[in-house]
XYZ file of C-alpha atoms in Angstrom:
594
model
C 0.000 0.000 0.000
C 1.152 3.538 -0.731
C 2.480 5.573 2.162
C 1.259 9.031 3.131
C 2.436 11.183 5.987
C 0.485 14.460 5.987
C 3.015 17.324 5.767
C 1.816 19.236 8.813
C 5.137 21.054 9.248
C 4.858 22.384 5.701
C 1.300 23.506 6.345
C 2.238 25.287 9.571
C 5.113 26.965 7.741
C 2.606 28.357 5.267
C 0.180 29.523 7.929
C 2.634 30.954 10.440
C 5.812 31.931 8.619
C 4.740 32.805 5.095
C 1.280 34.294 5.625
C 1.198 35.193 9.349
C -2.436 34.185 9.417
C -3.253 35.023 13.015
C -2.509 38.686 12.339
C -4.876 38.578 9.371
C -7.559 36.729 11.303
C -7.460 39.050 14.281
C -7.694 42.096 12.013
C -11.010 40.874 10.618
C -13.837 40.627 13.141
C -15.579 37.793 11.300
C -12.455 35.649 11.719
C -11.434 36.687 15.217
C -12.745 33.378 16.586
C -10.045 31.468 14.686
C -6.715 30.799 16.412
C -3.709 28.607 15.677
C -4.274 26.263 18.616
C -7.670 25.332 17.197
C -6.351 25.162 13.655
C -3.544 22.844 14.732
C -6.087 20.495 16.261
C -8.170 20.614 13.083
C -5.150 19.762 10.919
C -4.016 16.971 13.222
C -7.451 15.359 13.227
C -7.681 15.490 9.444
C -4.172 14.048 9.213
C -5.327 11.034 11.245
C -8.489 10.569 9.203
C -6.778 10.884 5.837
C -3.899 8.586 6.722
C -5.740 5.938 8.736
C -9.193 5.849 7.124
C -9.103 7.277 3.604
C -5.689 6.112 2.375
C -6.395 2.411 3.036
C -9.484 2.708 0.803
C -7.625 4.316 -2.089
C -6.298 1.174 -3.775
C -9.298 -1.041 -2.990
C -11.682 1.678 -4.142
C -9.844 1.878 -7.447
C -9.989 -1.896 -7.935
C -13.651 -2.288 -6.999
C -14.916 1.011 -8.373
C -18.399 2.439 -8.099
C -20.933 -0.080 -9.412
C -24.135 0.459 -11.376
C -26.669 -2.006 -10.001
C -29.526 -1.410 -12.435
C -32.815 0.394 -11.796
C -30.829 3.596 -11.318
C -29.002 2.324 -8.232
C -25.264 2.918 -7.705
C -23.090 1.543 -4.907
C -19.763 2.985 -3.814
C -16.716 0.789 -3.091
C -16.547 -1.203 0.130
C -15.691 1.048 3.057
C -16.665 4.328 1.397
C -20.042 4.520 3.095
C -18.579 4.011 6.573
C -15.755 6.455 5.861
C -18.217 9.072 4.591
C -20.301 8.680 7.731
C -17.226 9.190 9.883
C -16.182 12.160 7.753
C -19.623 13.765 7.959
C -20.181 13.164 11.664
C -16.859 14.861 12.431
C -18.158 18.020 10.726
C -15.701 18.196 7.852
C -18.252 19.058 5.150
C -19.423 22.114 7.060
C -15.957 23.204 8.217
C -16.076 26.352 6.116
C -19.876 26.627 6.091
C -22.009 29.503 7.280
C -22.609 29.183 11.062
C -26.174 30.427 10.593
C -26.976 27.104 8.945
C -24.815 24.816 11.052
C -21.422 25.408 9.468
C -18.274 26.117 11.467
C -17.156 29.277 9.672
C -13.478 28.459 9.176
C -11.632 30.517 6.540
C -10.537 29.107 3.197
C -6.883 29.164 4.281
C -7.762 26.416 6.767
C -10.264 24.386 4.777
C -7.910 24.330 1.799
C -5.313 22.456 3.836
C -7.807 19.873 5.045
C -9.024 19.412 1.461
C -5.429 18.887 0.340
C -5.061 15.982 2.759
C -8.288 14.370 1.562
C -7.281 14.671 -2.096
C -3.809 13.322 -1.350
C -5.055 10.240 0.463
C -8.004 9.362 -1.776
C -8.872 11.450 -4.838
C -12.017 9.490 -5.684
C -13.492 9.734 -2.177
C -12.658 13.439 -1.961
C -15.042 14.291 -4.786
C -18.183 13.282 -2.852
C -17.895 15.843 -0.015
C -16.214 18.323 -2.355
C -19.301 18.559 -4.574
C -21.473 19.072 -1.484
C -19.295 21.982 -0.369
C -19.520 23.536 -3.821
C -23.296 23.113 -3.941
C -23.655 24.724 -0.532
C -21.626 27.725 -1.686
C -23.887 28.116 -4.704
C -27.020 27.951 -2.545
C -25.572 30.339 -0.005
C -24.937 32.870 -2.759
C -28.098 32.552 -4.852
C -30.859 30.682 -3.005
C -33.751 32.214 -1.096
C -33.725 32.260 2.702
C -36.348 29.528 2.676
C -34.217 27.339 0.398
C -31.133 27.894 2.517
C -32.976 26.836 5.645
C -34.379 23.773 3.917
C -31.161 22.432 2.411
C -27.939 23.852 3.842
C -27.910 22.326 7.320
C -28.478 18.820 5.988
C -25.779 19.251 3.331
C -23.305 20.541 5.925
C -24.085 17.600 8.190
C -23.623 15.077 5.401
C -27.162 13.722 5.672
C -27.664 14.978 2.121
C -25.194 15.442 -0.729
C -25.013 17.997 -3.506
C -24.162 17.823 -7.208
C -23.754 20.169 -10.140
C -25.540 19.119 -13.340
C -24.257 21.139 -16.289
C -22.848 19.021 -19.116
C -25.026 17.323 -21.738
C -24.010 14.890 -24.488
C -23.820 17.708 -27.045
C -22.976 20.611 -24.708
C -19.852 20.749 -22.573
C -17.875 23.972 -22.713
C -20.674 25.658 -24.700
C -23.468 25.504 -22.137
C -25.541 27.979 -24.103
C -26.795 25.122 -26.308
C -28.136 22.884 -23.514
C -31.505 21.237 -24.213
C -32.721 20.469 -20.685
C -36.077 22.164 -20.198
C -37.885 23.441 -17.113
C -41.631 23.971 -17.547
C -43.559 25.840 -14.819
C -46.020 23.877 -12.680
C -49.097 25.422 -11.113
C -47.631 25.119 -7.589
C -44.599 27.287 -8.385
C -42.257 24.383 -9.015
C -40.927 23.324 -12.432
C -40.968 20.081 -14.394
C -37.322 19.494 -15.368
C -36.601 17.162 -18.296
C -33.318 16.299 -19.984
C -30.127 14.285 -19.774
C -26.932 15.348 -18.029
C -23.620 13.503 -18.309
C -20.384 13.320 -16.301
C -22.257 14.033 -13.061
C -19.954 13.347 -10.119
C -21.896 11.708 -7.299
C -25.102 11.802 -9.338
C -26.217 8.618 -7.605
C -24.667 6.718 -4.684
C -25.414 5.008 -1.386
C -23.569 7.340 0.991
C -26.549 9.155 2.499
C -30.297 9.594 2.322
C -30.783 12.325 -0.282
C -28.953 14.002 -3.149
C -29.659 17.636 -3.995
C -28.999 18.202 -7.695
C -28.326 21.722 -8.922
C -29.448 21.602 -12.538
C -28.999 24.076 -15.374
C -32.034 24.220 -17.668
C -33.969 26.583 -19.906
C -37.501 27.795 -19.309
C -39.986 28.198 -22.184
C -39.235 31.226 -24.374
C -35.853 31.743 -22.662
C -33.318 33.863 -24.574
C -30.889 32.032 -26.839
C -27.467 31.068 -25.574
C -26.074 31.309 -22.067
C -28.295 34.282 -21.229
C -31.293 31.956 -21.173
C -30.015 29.495 -18.563
C -31.714 29.147 -15.180
C -30.702 27.123 -12.114
C -32.925 24.630 -10.314
C -32.834 22.558 -7.137
C -33.954 19.048 -8.141
C -33.703 16.655 -5.166
C -33.507 12.880 -5.487
C -36.278 12.720 -2.886
C -38.767 15.541 -2.536
C -38.294 17.437 0.725
C -41.570 18.013 2.575
C -42.378 21.455 4.033
C -41.431 20.185 7.506
C -37.985 19.110 6.228
C -38.734 15.377 6.161
C -37.993 13.149 3.172
C -40.936 12.608 0.842
C -41.527 10.665 -2.351
C -38.871 9.729 -4.907
C -38.478 12.314 -7.654
C -38.681 11.309 -11.307
C -34.958 11.277 -11.981
C -32.431 8.457 -12.099
C -28.938 7.415 -13.088
C -29.026 5.775 -16.499
C -25.474 4.465 -16.194
C -22.049 5.278 -14.822
C -18.962 6.056 -16.856
C -16.042 3.606 -17.091
C -13.090 5.904 -16.578
C -9.315 6.025 -16.726
C -9.089 6.918 -13.041
C -10.993 8.067 -9.927
C -12.928 4.835 -10.318
C -14.367 4.968 -6.815
C -16.187 8.175 -7.749
C -19.600 7.579 -9.337
C -19.640 9.581 -12.578
C -23.237 9.282 -13.750
C -25.497 9.837 -16.714
C -28.542 11.465 -15.094
C -31.990 11.392 -16.669
C -34.590 13.926 -15.520
C -38.144 13.009 -16.579
C -40.399 15.924 -15.612
C -38.636 15.860 -12.256
C -39.878 18.392 -9.779
C -37.505 21.290 -9.277
C -37.404 24.779 -7.777
C -35.716 27.774 -9.340
C -32.709 29.251 -7.573
C -32.411 33.007 -7.933
C -33.953 34.954 -10.777
C -34.881 33.416 -14.112
C -32.058 33.365 -16.694
C -29.329 33.984 -14.070
C -28.433 30.335 -13.603
C -24.999 30.353 -15.181
C -23.790 33.228 -13.022
C -25.074 31.453 -9.914
C -23.477 28.172 -10.921
C -20.139 29.861 -11.521
C -19.918 30.587 -7.807
C -19.679 26.827 -7.417
C -17.552 26.369 -10.535
C -14.909 28.846 -9.425
C -14.665 27.146 -6.054
C -14.273 23.792 -7.785
C -11.611 25.162 -10.117
C -9.405 26.329 -7.265
C -10.039 22.997 -5.548
C -8.914 21.088 -8.650
C -5.536 22.705 -8.141
C -5.550 20.999 -4.753
C -6.302 17.689 -6.425
C -3.170 18.199 -8.500
C -1.211 19.086 -5.376
C -2.515 15.961 -3.677
C -1.386 13.767 -6.552
C 2.040 15.406 -6.500
C 2.472 15.009 -2.745
C 1.462 11.352 -2.695
C 3.632 10.529 -5.701
C 6.636 12.360 -4.251
C 6.482 10.702 -0.846
C 6.316 7.225 -2.361
C 8.980 7.900 -4.984
C 11.359 9.334 -2.383
C 10.852 6.287 -0.138
C 11.519 3.983 -3.091
C 14.655 5.885 -4.152
C 16.090 5.657 -0.649
C 15.497 1.894 -0.533
C 16.181 0.744 -4.113
C 19.775 -0.191 -5.087
C 20.939 0.013 -8.708
C 24.350 0.967 -10.089
C 27.047 3.037 -8.434
C 27.067 6.716 -7.631
C 28.981 8.931 -10.086
C 30.955 10.598 -7.304
C 31.995 7.720 -5.044
C 30.733 4.381 -3.833
C 28.070 5.011 -1.192
C 27.399 1.454 0.033
C 30.573 -0.623 -0.342
C 29.039 -3.494 1.602
C 26.370 -3.862 -1.103
C 26.712 -4.667 -4.825
C 25.041 -1.358 -5.751
C 24.198 2.056 -4.288
C 20.747 3.387 -3.495
C 19.329 5.263 -6.471
C 18.778 8.402 -4.400
C 22.486 9.086 -5.036
C 21.982 9.343 -8.814
C 21.594 12.927 -10.006
C 18.864 12.114 -12.522
C 16.724 10.457 -9.855
C 17.147 13.513 -7.641
C 16.178 15.709 -10.592
C 12.843 13.949 -10.910
C 12.196 14.034 -7.168
C 13.127 17.706 -6.914
C 10.880 18.557 -9.857
C 7.986 17.061 -7.903
C 9.027 18.684 -4.632
C 9.213 22.092 -6.295
C 5.714 21.626 -7.625
C 4.310 20.462 -4.293
C 5.718 23.365 -2.290
C 5.023 26.067 -4.872
C 1.518 24.694 -5.496
C 0.706 24.682 -1.795
C 1.957 28.236 -1.374
C 0.061 29.448 -4.427
C -3.134 27.714 -3.323
C -2.757 29.372 0.070
C -2.144 32.732 -1.568
C -5.351 32.414 -3.596
C -7.158 31.208 -0.458
C -6.043 34.356 1.347
C -7.459 36.469 -1.476
C -10.732 34.539 -1.202
C -10.827 35.153 2.543
C -10.042 38.843 2.130
C -12.728 39.260 -0.524
C -15.242 37.601 1.818
C -14.238 38.769 5.303
C -12.251 41.999 5.008
C -13.782 45.003 6.767
C -12.051 47.259 4.224
C -14.310 47.456 1.159
C -11.497 48.505 -1.181
C -9.281 45.697 0.046
C -12.097 43.206 -0.485
C -12.645 44.514 -4.025
C -8.934 44.260 -4.864
C -8.795 40.721 -3.482
C -11.783 39.680 -5.606
C -10.012 41.025 -8.695
C -6.906 39.047 -7.774
C -9.006 35.876 -7.412
C -10.507 36.481 -10.854
C -7.048 36.798 -12.392
C -5.463 33.816 -10.647
C -8.272 31.223 -10.581
C -7.535 29.882 -14.092
C -3.844 29.591 -13.164
C -4.683 27.835 -9.893
C -6.746 25.314 -11.811
C -4.748 24.801 -14.993
C -1.097 25.374 -14.135
C -1.203 23.441 -10.882
C -2.847 20.454 -12.528
C -0.653 20.513 -15.639
C 2.449 20.554 -13.461
C 0.926 17.905 -11.208
C 0.588 15.363 -13.997
C 4.171 16.112 -14.992
C 5.281 15.590 -11.387
C 3.385 12.335 -10.941
C 4.907 10.974 -14.156
C 8.390 11.990 -12.949
C 7.766 10.133 -9.712
C 6.445 7.098 -11.567
C 9.644 7.176 -13.636
C 11.728 6.956 -10.444
C 10.329 3.432 -10.035
C 11.397 2.385 -13.528
C 9.462 -0.704 -14.627
C 7.956 -1.066 -11.170
C 6.197 2.278 -11.655
C 4.207 0.781 -14.520
C 3.149 -2.204 -12.433
C -0.127 -1.922 -10.542
C 1.086 -3.287 -7.201
C 3.262 -0.234 -6.456
C 0.367 2.208 -6.781
C 2.136 4.808 -8.913
C 0.118 4.172 -12.068
C -3.082 4.824 -10.116
C -1.792 8.209 -8.965
C -1.076 9.144 -12.585
C -4.492 7.924 -13.747
C -6.367 9.650 -10.932
C -4.542 12.952 -11.347
C -5.137 13.102 -15.098
C -8.803 14.090 -14.731
C -7.882 17.262 -12.857
C -6.716 18.780 -16.148
C -9.996 17.987 -17.866
C -13.042 18.615 -15.704
C -14.396 21.836 -14.195
C -13.410 23.568 -17.418
C -10.591 21.938 -19.388
C -7.216 23.598 -18.977
C -7.266 25.037 -22.469
C -10.491 26.819 -21.558
C -8.865 28.125 -18.384
C -6.079 29.558 -20.526
C -8.625 31.264 -22.795
C -10.311 32.699 -19.708
C -7.006 34.083 -18.451
C -5.795 35.635 -21.677
C -9.146 36.523 -23.236
C -11.198 37.709 -20.276
C -8.766 38.543 -17.486
C -6.006 40.109 -19.601
C -7.286 41.281 -22.994
C -10.745 42.414 -21.957
C -9.426 44.954 -19.438
C -6.148 45.646 -21.240
C -4.036 44.008 -18.549
C -5.276 46.075 -15.593
C -5.597 43.069 -13.260
C -2.115 41.964 -14.248
C -0.668 45.423 -13.747
C -1.867 45.455 -10.148
C -0.471 41.952 -9.545
C 2.927 42.913 -10.957
C 2.968 45.960 -8.694
C 2.366 43.736 -5.677
C 5.186 41.400 -6.725
C 7.655 44.255 -7.232
C 6.712 45.875 -3.941
C 7.284 42.579 -2.134
C 10.670 41.999 -3.794
C 11.676 45.574 -3.046
C 11.051 45.031 0.660
C 12.723 41.610 0.924
C 15.503 41.304 3.485
C 16.749 37.945 2.214
C 19.778 37.929 -0.090
C 18.899 35.215 -2.570
C 18.897 34.666 -6.335
C 15.109 34.377 -6.285
C 14.824 38.151 -5.936
C 16.337 39.065 -9.283
C 14.864 35.997 -10.933
C 11.354 37.059 -9.899
C 11.885 40.623 -11.090
C 13.170 39.330 -14.429
C 10.139 37.054 -14.746
C 7.847 40.005 -14.052
C 9.496 41.994 -16.850
C 9.153 38.994 -19.176
C 5.418 38.732 -18.520
C 4.906 42.480 -18.789
C 6.629 42.645 -22.175
C 4.942 39.467 -23.382
C 1.513 40.842 -22.485
C 2.192 44.027 -24.439
C 3.157 41.933 -27.457
C 0.086 39.720 -27.246
C -2.318 42.618 -26.803
C -0.795 44.243 -29.867
C -1.068 41.070 -31.951
C -4.664 40.337 -30.999
C -6.001 43.125 -33.186
C -4.277 41.668 -36.273
C -4.651 37.916 -35.714
C -8.114 36.578 -34.990
C -6.772 33.270 -33.655
C -4.078 34.819 -31.480
C -5.774 34.338 -28.122
C -6.826 30.763 -28.886
C -3.440 29.847 -30.316
C -1.273 31.379 -27.613
C -3.365 31.117 -24.451
C -1.916 27.879 -23.026
C 1.697 28.979 -23.386
C 0.809 32.383 -21.966
C -0.811 30.736 -18.948
C 2.262 28.569 -18.375
C 4.554 31.577 -18.555
C 2.313 33.306 -16.005
C 2.377 30.171 -13.870
C 6.157 30.228 -13.627
C 6.040 33.886 -12.573
C 3.534 32.968 -9.870
C 5.759 30.135 -8.659
C 8.732 32.527 -8.566
C 6.701 34.902 -6.408
C 5.760 32.036 -4.111
C 9.389 30.963 -3.712
C 10.327 34.571 -2.960
C 7.727 34.569 -0.184
C 9.026 31.270 1.176
C 12.658 32.447 1.057
C 11.780 35.631 2.896
C 9.968 33.624 5.568
C 12.848 31.149 5.989
C 16.084 33.073 5.465
C 16.573 34.315 9.042
C 15.557 31.120 10.819
C 17.823 28.327 11.981
C 17.481 24.657 11.244
C 17.604 22.275 8.306
C 13.895 22.709 7.556
C 14.431 26.387 6.741
C 17.804 26.031 5.021
C 16.248 23.475 2.685
C 13.713 26.094 1.602
C 16.585 28.228 0.331
C 18.163 25.250 -1.446
C 14.900 24.324 -3.141
C 14.494 27.929 -4.270
C 17.978 27.686 -5.810
C 16.904 24.571 -7.673
C 13.775 26.352 -8.911
C 15.775 29.345 -10.170
C 18.332 27.207 -11.982
C 16.339 24.236 -13.237
C 12.646 25.185 -13.462
C 12.165 28.928 -13.982
C 14.125 29.015 -17.285
C 11.118 27.274 -18.844
C 9.376 30.653 -18.850
C 11.649 31.641 -21.749
C 10.497 28.744 -23.911
C 6.818 29.530 -23.374
C 7.510 33.199 -24.052
C 9.112 32.411 -27.392
C 6.211 30.150 -28.354
C 3.716 32.919 -27.573
C 5.748 35.388 -29.613
C 5.674 32.990 -32.565
C 1.944 33.650 -32.610
C -0.945 31.636 -33.993
C 0.038 31.778 -37.681
C 2.175 28.571 -37.609
C -0.877 26.786 -36.180
C -3.516 28.136 -38.541
C -1.639 28.053 -41.865
C -2.594 24.405 -42.515
C -5.561 23.713 -44.761
C -8.328 21.438 -43.510
C -7.225 18.860 -46.091
C -4.048 18.281 -44.081
C -6.016 16.930 -41.122
C -8.360 14.900 -43.303
C -5.527 12.878 -44.821
C -5.679 9.147 -44.034
C -8.847 9.411 -41.946
C -11.455 8.993 -44.683
């Protein structure tokens, strides 16, 4: 079985040394109830649960998978139901929930760390409570007071689950062409009919009710995305007194057979005049759903981080134990016929690539979490507005860059095992398979790149970016640490600034420029963000004694020398523009396929 030791020291370093969270919490009255003693207990309890309960189910859950039993029934792998009950009863689903409805009100900077541990130990299991948290956020933002009272407490407690039902067989990224209809009933409800696919947790046996949030169009709705409304469509109708009523006319038609996350039930959901209730105003459904979507997108970055962390820990343990060949410098184990592979520079390269990604990803996720907390809790309206703008800019990077680099890291760690990494019994191939989905769902990474370059950069002529670059330069200017990361970060900022000017100039002349260059632009931005994160970590560690802190400086050196130069390659590819992509005729792609 794979090993996992939750990195609590790394998490405390982020909270205490890098972000000085108690100062932030105490400065905001809505967070004044949060203190590090309590947070430490929260993290330690989740560490126990993730290591002792969820990790042992990871391999068996993958082998057994969720099972479609016919008649719309789906069962989760053995042990999932008991683990979910334990998870729910401990209050983890409502950890960041609104206290008015039974939540515990912890900030995102805390809940993000607990979510990391869940994703690291068992990616498939993590999706069940994760969707409930996202659904609760959507309801909290858009639902009526009556709807909040009816649904939120039971979702927070884990008695009920939540889903998001967007995608249809013909409509994925382009939700404006969905066909699901919602026809008004005389009692104020709606009859919802249509088919949704790829619905995580659409049907399962973990609890007593599932609250589906469904996108649909009412009669005579405007064309496109402006005509989408949002509906609560429960598996079982909820009676006015809150009790469970009759079964609604919806069911799982099947479950998908997937590359990974096999313990997660990914369902085809059929709604046959199912009874539903509109959330918010008519034709505002997509905006309401994006509250949930944006939360999920940041959380997908955590899924990537989890895959990286689990892969790294197991690869490092293997490299320390496995003997093959002799070290290039000198024999390390003369009593044995070979040295441990940890002494080979190429093995260390792969491990350090993963370690860089894990630490930079965690810091970046925490940085975005702080912006989320400031936008929600800050008593300074201007500060809250600026934080919300920063979240808008960085969310596509948090989703796409972290998950792209995560797959790369998990493959590096699999490679450390050589042939054993390809064999099922070591568990590395499952980590690769499970992590792969994080690049695809909740808006594929190419779409995230289009969002960054098209909406967050081009649409406002780089204003969001300009403010972010100012923050980076101000931080570097005030650093006390003497480290190569300082100049490297400033150089990266100049690179992005100049690159953005070039792209904005080219957009007016090349219609495909944004689409053709967006992914490389996002990756270049991602490396700047990682440089900023390493600068923050270096500043937090440089004046402290001990190997833990000195290793932060060494890892930053590795990042500057071996990882950050990649920004130059992506910059050159962006500058090459979209013309080399678009100059091919359609005939070229049709060759040998007809």
